[in-house]
GROMACS .gro file of N, CA and C in nm:
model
  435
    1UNK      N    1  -0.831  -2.469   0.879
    1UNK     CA    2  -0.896  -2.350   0.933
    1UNK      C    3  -0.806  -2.227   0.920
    2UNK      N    4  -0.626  -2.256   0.919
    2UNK     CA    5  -0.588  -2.157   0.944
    2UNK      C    6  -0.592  -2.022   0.772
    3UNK      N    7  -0.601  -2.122   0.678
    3UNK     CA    8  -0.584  -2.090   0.561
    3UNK      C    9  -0.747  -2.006   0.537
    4UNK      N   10  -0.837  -2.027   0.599
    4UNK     CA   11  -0.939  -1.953   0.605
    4UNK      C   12  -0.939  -1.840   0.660
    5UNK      N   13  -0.858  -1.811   0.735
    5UNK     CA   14  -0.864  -1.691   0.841
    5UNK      C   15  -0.746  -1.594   0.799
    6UNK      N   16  -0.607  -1.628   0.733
    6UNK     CA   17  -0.558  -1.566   0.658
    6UNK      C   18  -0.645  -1.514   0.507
    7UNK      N   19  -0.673  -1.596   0.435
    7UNK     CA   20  -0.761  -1.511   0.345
    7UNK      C   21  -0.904  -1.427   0.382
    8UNK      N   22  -0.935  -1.443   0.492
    8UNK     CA   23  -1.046  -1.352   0.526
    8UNK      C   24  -0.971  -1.215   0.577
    9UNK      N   25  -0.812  -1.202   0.622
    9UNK     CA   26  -0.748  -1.110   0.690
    9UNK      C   27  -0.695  -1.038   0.533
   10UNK      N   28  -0.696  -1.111   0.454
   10UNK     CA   29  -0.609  -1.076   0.299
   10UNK      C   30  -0.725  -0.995   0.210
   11UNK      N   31  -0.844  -1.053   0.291
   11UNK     CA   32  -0.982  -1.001   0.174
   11UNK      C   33  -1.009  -0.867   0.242
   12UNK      N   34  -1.000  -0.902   0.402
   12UNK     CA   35  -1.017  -0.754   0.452
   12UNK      C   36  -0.974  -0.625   0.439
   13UNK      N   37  -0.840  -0.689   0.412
   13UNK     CA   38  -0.720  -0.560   0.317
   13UNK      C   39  -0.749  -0.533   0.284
   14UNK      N   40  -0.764  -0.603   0.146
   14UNK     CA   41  -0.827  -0.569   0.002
   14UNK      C   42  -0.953  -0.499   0.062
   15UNK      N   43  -1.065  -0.475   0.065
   15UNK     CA   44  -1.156  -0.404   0.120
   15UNK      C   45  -1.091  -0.235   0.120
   16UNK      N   46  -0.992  -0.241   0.265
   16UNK     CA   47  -0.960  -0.134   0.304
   16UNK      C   48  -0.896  -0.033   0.200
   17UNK      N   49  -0.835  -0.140   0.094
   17UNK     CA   50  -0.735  -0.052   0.047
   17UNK      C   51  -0.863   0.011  -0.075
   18UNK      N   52  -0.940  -0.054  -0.087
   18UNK     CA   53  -1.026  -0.047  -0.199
   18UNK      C   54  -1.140   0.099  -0.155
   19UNK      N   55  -1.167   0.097  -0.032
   19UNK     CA   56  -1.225   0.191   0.077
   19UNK      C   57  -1.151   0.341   0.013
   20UNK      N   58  -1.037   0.315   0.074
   20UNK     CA   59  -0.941   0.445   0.043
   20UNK      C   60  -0.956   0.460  -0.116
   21UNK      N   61  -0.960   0.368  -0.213
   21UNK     CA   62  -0.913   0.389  -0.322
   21UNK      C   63  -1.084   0.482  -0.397
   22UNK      N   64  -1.185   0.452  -0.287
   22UNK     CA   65  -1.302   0.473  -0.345
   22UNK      C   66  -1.348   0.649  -0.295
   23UNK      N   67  -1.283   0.700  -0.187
   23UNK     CA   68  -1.262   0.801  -0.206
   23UNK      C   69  -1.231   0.935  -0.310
   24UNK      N   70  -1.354   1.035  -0.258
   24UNK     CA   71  -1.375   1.122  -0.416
   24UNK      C   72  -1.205   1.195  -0.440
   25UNK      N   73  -1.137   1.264  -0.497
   25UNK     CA   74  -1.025   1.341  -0.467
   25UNK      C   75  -1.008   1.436  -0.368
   26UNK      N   76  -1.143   1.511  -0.341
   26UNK     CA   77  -1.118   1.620  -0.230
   26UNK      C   78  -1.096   1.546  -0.103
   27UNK      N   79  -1.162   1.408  -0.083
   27UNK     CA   80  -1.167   1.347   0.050
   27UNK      C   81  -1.042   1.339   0.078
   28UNK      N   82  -0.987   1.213  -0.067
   28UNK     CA   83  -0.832   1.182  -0.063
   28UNK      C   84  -0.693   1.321  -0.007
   29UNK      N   85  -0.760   1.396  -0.108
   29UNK     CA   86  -0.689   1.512  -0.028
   29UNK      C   87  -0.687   1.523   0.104
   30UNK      N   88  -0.758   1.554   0.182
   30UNK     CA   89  -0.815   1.616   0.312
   30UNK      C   90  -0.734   1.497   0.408
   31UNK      N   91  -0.746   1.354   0.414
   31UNK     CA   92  -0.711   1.257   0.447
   31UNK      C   93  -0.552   1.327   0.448
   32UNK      N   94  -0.480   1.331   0.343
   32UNK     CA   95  -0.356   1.341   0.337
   32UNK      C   96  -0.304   1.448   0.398
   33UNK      N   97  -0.347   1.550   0.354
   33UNK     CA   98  -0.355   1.695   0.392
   33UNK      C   99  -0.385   1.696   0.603
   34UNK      N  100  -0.423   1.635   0.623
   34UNK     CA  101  -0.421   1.580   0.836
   34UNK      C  102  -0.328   1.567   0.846
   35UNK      N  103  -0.236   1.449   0.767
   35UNK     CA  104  -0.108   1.383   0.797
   35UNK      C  105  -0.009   1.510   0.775
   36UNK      N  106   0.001   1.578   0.654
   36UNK     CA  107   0.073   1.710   0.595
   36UNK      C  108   0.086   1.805   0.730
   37UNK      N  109  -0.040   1.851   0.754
   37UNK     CA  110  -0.103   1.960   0.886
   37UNK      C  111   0.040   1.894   0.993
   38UNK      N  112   0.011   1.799   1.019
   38UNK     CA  113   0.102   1.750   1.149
   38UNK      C  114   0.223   1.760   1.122
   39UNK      N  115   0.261   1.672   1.008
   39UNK     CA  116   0.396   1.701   1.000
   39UNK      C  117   0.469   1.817   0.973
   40UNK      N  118   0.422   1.909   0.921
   40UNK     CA  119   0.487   2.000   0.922
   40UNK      C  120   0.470   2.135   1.059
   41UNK      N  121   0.392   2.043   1.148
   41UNK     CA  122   0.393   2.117   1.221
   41UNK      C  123   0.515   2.056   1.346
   42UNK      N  124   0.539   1.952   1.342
   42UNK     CA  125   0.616   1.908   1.408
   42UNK      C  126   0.752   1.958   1.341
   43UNK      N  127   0.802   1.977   1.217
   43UNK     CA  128   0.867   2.003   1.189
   43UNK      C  129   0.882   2.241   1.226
   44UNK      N  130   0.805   2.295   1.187
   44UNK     CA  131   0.794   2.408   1.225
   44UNK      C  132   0.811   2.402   1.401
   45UNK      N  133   0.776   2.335   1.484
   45UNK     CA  134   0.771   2.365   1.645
   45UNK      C  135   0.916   2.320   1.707
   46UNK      N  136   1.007   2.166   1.637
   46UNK     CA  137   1.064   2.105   1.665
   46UNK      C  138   1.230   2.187   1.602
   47UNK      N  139   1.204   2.228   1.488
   47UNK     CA  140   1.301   2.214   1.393
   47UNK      C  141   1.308   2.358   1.367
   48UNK      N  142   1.183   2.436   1.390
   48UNK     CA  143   1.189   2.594   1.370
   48UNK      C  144   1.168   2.574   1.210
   49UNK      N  145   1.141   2.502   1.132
   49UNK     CA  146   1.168   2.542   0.980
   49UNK      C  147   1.037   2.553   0.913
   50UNK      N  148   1.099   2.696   0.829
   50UNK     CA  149   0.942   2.780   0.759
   50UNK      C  150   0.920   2.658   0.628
   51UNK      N  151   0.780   2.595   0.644
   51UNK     CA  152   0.761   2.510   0.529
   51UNK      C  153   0.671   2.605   0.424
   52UNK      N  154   0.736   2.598   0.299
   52UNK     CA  155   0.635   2.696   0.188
   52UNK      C  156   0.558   2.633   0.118
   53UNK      N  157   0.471   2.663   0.008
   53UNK     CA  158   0.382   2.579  -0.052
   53UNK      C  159   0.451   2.461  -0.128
   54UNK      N  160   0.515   2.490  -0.187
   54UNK     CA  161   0.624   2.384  -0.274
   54UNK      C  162   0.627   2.247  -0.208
   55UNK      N  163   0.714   2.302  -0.063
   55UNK     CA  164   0.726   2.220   0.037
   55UNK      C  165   0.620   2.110   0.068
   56UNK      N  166   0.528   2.219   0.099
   56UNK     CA  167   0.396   2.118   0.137
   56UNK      C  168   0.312   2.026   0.014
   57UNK      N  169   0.379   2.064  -0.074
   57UNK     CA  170   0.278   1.946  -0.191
   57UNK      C  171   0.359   1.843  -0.207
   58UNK      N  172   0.556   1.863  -0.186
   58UNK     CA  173   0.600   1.728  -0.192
   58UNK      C  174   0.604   1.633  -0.047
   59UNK      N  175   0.575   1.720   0.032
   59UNK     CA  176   0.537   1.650   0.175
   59UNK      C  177   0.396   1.556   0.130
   60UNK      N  178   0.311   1.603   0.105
   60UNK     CA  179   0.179   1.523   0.077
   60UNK      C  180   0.167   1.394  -0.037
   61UNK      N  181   0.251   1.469  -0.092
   61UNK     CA  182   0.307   1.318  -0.244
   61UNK      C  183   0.413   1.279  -0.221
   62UNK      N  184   0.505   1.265  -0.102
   62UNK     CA  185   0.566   1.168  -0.020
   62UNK      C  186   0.432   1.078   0.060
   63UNK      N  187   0.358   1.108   0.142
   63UNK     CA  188   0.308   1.083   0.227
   63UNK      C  189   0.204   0.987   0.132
   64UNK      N  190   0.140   1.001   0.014
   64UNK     CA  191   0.062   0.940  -0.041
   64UNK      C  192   0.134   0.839  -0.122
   65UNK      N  193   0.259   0.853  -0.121
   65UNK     CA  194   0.338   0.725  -0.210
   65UNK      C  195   0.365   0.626  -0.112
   66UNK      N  196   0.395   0.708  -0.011
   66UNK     CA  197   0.445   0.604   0.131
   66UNK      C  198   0.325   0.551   0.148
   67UNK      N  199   0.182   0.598   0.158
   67UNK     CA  200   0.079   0.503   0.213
   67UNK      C  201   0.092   0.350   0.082
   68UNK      N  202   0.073   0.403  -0.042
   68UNK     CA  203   0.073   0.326  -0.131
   68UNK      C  204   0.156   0.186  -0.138
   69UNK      N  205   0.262   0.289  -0.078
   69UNK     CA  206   0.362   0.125  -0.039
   69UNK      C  207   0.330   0.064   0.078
   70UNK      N  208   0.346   0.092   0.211
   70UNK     CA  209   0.266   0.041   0.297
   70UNK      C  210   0.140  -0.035   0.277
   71UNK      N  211   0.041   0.013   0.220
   71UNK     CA  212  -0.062  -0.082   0.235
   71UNK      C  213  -0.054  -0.234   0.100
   72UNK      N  214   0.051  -0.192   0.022
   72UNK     CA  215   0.062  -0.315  -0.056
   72UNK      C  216   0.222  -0.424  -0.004
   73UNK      N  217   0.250  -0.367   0.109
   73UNK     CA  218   0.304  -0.396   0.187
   73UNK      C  219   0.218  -0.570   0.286
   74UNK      N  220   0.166  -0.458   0.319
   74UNK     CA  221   0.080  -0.576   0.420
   74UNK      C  222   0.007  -0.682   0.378
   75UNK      N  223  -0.027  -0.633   0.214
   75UNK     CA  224  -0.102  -0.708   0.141
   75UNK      C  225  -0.020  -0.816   0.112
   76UNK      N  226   0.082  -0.792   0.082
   76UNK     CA  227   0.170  -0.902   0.034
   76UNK      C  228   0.257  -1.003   0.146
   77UNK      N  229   0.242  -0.928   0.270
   77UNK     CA  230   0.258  -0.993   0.417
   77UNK      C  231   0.125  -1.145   0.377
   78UNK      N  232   0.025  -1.070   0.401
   78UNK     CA  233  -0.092  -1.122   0.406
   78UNK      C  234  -0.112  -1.205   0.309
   79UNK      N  235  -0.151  -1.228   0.140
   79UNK     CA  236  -0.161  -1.249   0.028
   79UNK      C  237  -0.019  -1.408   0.067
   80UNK      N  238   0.121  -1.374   0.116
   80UNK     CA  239   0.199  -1.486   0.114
   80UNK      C  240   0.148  -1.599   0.250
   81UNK      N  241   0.069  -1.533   0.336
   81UNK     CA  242   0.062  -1.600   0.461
   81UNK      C  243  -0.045  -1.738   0.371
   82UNK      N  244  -0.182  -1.598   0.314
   82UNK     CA  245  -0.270  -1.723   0.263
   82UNK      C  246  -0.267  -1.795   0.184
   83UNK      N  247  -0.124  -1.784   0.052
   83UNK     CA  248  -0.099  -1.853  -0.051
   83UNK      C  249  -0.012  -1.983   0.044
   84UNK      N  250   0.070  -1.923   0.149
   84UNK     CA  251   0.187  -2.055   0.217
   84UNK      C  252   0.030  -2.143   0.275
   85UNK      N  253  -0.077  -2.117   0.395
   85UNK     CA  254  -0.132  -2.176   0.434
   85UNK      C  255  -0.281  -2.268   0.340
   86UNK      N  256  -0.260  -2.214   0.241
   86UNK     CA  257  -0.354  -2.272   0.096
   86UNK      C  258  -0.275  -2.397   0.035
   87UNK      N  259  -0.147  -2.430   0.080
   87UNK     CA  260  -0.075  -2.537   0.032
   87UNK      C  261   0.026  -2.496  -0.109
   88UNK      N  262   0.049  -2.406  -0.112
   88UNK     CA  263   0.114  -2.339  -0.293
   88UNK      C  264   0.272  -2.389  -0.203
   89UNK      N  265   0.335  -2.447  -0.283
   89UNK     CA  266   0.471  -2.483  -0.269
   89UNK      C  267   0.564  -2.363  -0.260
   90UNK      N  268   0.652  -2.359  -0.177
   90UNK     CA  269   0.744  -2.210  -0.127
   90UNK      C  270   0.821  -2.147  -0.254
   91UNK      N  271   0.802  -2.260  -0.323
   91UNK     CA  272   0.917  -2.186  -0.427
   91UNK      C  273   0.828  -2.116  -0.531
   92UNK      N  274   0.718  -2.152  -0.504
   92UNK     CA  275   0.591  -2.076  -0.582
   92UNK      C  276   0.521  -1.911  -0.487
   93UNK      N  277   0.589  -1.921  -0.420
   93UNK     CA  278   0.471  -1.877  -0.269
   93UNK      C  279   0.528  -1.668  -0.350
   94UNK      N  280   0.659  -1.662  -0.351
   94UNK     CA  281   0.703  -1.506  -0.420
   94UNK      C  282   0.659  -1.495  -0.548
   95UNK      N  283   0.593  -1.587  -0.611
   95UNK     CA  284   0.562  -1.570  -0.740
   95UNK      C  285   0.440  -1.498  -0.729
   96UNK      N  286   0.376  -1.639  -0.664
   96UNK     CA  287   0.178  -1.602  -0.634
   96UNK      C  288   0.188  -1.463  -0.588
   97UNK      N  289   0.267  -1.443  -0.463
   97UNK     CA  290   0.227  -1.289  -0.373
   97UNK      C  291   0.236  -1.187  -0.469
   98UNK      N  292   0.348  -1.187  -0.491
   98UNK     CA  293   0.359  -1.087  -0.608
   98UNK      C  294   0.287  -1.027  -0.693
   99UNK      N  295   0.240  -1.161  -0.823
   99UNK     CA  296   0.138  -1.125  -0.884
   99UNK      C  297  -0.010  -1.122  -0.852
  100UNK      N  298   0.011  -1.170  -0.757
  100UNK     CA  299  -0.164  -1.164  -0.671
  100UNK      C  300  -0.166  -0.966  -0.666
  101UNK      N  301  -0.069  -0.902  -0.580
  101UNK     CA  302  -0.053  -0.763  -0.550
  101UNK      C  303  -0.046  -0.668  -0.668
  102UNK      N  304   0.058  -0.761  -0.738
  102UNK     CA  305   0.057  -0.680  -0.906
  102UNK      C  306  -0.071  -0.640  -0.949
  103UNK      N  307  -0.115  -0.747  -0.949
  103UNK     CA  308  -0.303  -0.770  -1.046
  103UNK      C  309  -0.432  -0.709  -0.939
  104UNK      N  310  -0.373  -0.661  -0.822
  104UNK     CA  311  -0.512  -0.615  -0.734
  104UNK      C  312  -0.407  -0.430  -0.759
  105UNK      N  313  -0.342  -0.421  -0.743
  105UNK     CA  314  -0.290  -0.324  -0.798
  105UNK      C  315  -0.360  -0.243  -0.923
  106UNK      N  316  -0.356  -0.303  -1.023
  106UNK     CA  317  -0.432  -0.247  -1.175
  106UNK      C  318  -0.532  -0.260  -1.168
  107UNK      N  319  -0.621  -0.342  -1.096
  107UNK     CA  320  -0.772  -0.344  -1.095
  107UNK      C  321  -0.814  -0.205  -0.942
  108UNK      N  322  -0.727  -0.209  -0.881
  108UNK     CA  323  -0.736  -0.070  -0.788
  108UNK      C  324  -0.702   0.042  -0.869
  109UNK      N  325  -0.619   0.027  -0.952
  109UNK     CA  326  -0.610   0.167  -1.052
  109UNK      C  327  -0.705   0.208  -1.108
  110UNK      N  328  -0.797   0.088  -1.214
  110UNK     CA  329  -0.866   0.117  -1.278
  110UNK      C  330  -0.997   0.134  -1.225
  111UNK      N  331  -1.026   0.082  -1.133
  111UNK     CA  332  -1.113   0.073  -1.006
  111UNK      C  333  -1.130   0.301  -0.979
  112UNK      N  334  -0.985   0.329  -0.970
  112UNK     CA  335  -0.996   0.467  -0.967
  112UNK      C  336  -1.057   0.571  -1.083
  113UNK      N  337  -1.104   0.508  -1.202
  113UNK     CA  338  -1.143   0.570  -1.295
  113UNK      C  339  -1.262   0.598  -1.258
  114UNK      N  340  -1.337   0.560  -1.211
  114UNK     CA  341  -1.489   0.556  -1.147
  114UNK      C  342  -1.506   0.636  -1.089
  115UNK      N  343  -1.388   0.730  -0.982
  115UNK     CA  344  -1.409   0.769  -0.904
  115UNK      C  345  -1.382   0.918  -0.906
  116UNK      N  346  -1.472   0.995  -0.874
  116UNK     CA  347  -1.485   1.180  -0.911
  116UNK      C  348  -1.350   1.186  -0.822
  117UNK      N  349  -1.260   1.272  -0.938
  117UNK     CA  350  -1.137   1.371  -0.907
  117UNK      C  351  -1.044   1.234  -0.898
  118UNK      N  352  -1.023   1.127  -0.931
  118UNK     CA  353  -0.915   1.033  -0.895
  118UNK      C  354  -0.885   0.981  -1.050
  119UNK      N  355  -0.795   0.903  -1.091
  119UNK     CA  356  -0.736   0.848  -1.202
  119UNK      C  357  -0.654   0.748  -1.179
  120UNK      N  358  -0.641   0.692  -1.275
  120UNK     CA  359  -0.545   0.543  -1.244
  120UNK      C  360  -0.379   0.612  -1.295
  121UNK      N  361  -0.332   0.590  -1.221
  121UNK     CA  362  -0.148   0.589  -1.229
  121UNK      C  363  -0.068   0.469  -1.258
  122UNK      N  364  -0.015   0.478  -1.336
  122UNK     CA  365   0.125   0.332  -1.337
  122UNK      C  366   0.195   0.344  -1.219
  123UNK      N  367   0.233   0.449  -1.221
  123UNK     CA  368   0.328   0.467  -1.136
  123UNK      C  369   0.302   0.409  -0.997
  124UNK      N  370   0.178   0.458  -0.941
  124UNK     CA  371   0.120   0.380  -0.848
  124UNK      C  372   0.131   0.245  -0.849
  125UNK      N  373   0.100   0.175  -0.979
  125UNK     CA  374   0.099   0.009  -0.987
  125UNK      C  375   0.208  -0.006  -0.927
  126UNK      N  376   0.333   0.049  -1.006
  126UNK     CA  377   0.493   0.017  -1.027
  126UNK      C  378   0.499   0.034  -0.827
  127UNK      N  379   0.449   0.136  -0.772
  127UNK     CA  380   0.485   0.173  -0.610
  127UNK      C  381   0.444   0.060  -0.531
  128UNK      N  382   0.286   0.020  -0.577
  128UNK     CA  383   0.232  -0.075  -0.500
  128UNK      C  384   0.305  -0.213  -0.503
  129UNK      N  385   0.360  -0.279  -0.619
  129UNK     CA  386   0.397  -0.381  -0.630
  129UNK      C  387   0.545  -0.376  -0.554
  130UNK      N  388   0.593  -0.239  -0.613
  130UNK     CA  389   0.723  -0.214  -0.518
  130UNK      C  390   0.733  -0.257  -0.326
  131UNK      N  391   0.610  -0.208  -0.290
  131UNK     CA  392   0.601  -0.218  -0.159
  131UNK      C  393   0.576  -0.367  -0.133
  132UNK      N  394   0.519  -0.461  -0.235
  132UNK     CA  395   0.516  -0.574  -0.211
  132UNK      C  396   0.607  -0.674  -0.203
  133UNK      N  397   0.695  -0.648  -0.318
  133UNK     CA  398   0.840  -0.656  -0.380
  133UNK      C  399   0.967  -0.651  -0.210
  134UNK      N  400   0.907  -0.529  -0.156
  134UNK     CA  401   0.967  -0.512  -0.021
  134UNK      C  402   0.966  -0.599   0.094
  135UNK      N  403   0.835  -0.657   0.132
  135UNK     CA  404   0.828  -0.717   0.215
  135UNK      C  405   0.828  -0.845   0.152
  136UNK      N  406   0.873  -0.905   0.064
  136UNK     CA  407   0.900  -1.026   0.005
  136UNK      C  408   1.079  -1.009   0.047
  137UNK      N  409   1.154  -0.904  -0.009
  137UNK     CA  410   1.301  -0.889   0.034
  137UNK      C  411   1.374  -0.943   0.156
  138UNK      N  412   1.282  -0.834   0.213
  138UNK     CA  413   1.285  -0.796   0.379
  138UNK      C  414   1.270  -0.921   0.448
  139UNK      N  415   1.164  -0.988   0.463
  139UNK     CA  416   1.107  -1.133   0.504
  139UNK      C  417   1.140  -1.276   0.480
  140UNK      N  418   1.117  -1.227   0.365
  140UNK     CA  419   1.124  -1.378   0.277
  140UNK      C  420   1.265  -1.426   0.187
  141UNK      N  421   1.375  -1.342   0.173
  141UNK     CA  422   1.470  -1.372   0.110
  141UNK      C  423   1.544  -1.501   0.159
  142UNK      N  424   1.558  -1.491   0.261
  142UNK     CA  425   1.638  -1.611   0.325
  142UNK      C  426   1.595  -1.751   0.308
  143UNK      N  427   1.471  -1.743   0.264
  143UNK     CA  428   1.400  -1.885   0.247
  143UNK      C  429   1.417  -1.921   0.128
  144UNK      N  430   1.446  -1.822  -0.003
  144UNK     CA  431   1.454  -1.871  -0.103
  144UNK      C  432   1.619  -1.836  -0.219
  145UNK      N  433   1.686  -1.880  -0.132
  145UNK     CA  434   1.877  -1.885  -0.135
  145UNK      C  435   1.880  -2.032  -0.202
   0.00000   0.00000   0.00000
């Protein structure tokens, strides 16, 4: 049962991230551009510092690389929980996650071609897998010494 309920938590991801990914560009913007609004306002109230336009577009393409990693982050939290509770042997378990994230990665890229004002990025792949890559480090290193 438990291996059912991890991949229904792994599919739900996938969903979410696919949600966001289905977003037109102005949305995607606007989304990011909330997070931007705040932070730099915390930074202007807290810190006193004048943010200029420059400023604010690498604030927002920080903020959109960081989501990118984060959510292939969790995926790969998730993606290893349901590959360990599916029975895949541990020494297999960083392989599967990985390329499970890798390969939902490029099909989310290309997935973005579809979508008014969005495009598929490598770079993104290379971020997403990175963030997966992370919580495999972070987590899982010690198990496989």
């Amino acid at each position: 049962m438990k291996k059912y309920i991890w991949w229904v938590f792994t599919i739900f991801w996938m969903a979410v991230i696919f949600i966001f990914s289905s977003q037109n560009g102005i949305e995607s913007h606007n989304t990011s551009l909330f997070l931007t609004e705040f932070i730099e306002k915390f930074f202007k109230d807290i810190l006193t510092l004048n943010i200029n336009t420059k400023m604010e577009y690498y604030i927002e393409l920080i903020l959109r690389k960081l989501a990118h990693l984060s959510e292939y982050f969790i995926l790969a939290f998730l993606a290893y929980n349901a590959f360990l509770q599916t029975g895949i042997k541990k020494t297999r378990l960083v392989i599967y996650s990985l390329l499970f994230c890798f390969l939902y990665a490029i099909t989310d890229e290309i997935h973005q071609v579809f979508v008014q004002g969005r495009g598929p990025s490598h770079v993104d792949v290379i971020i997403d897998t990175f963030g997966a890559f992370l919580y495999i480090i972070l987590f899982k290193k010690s198990k496989f010494n």
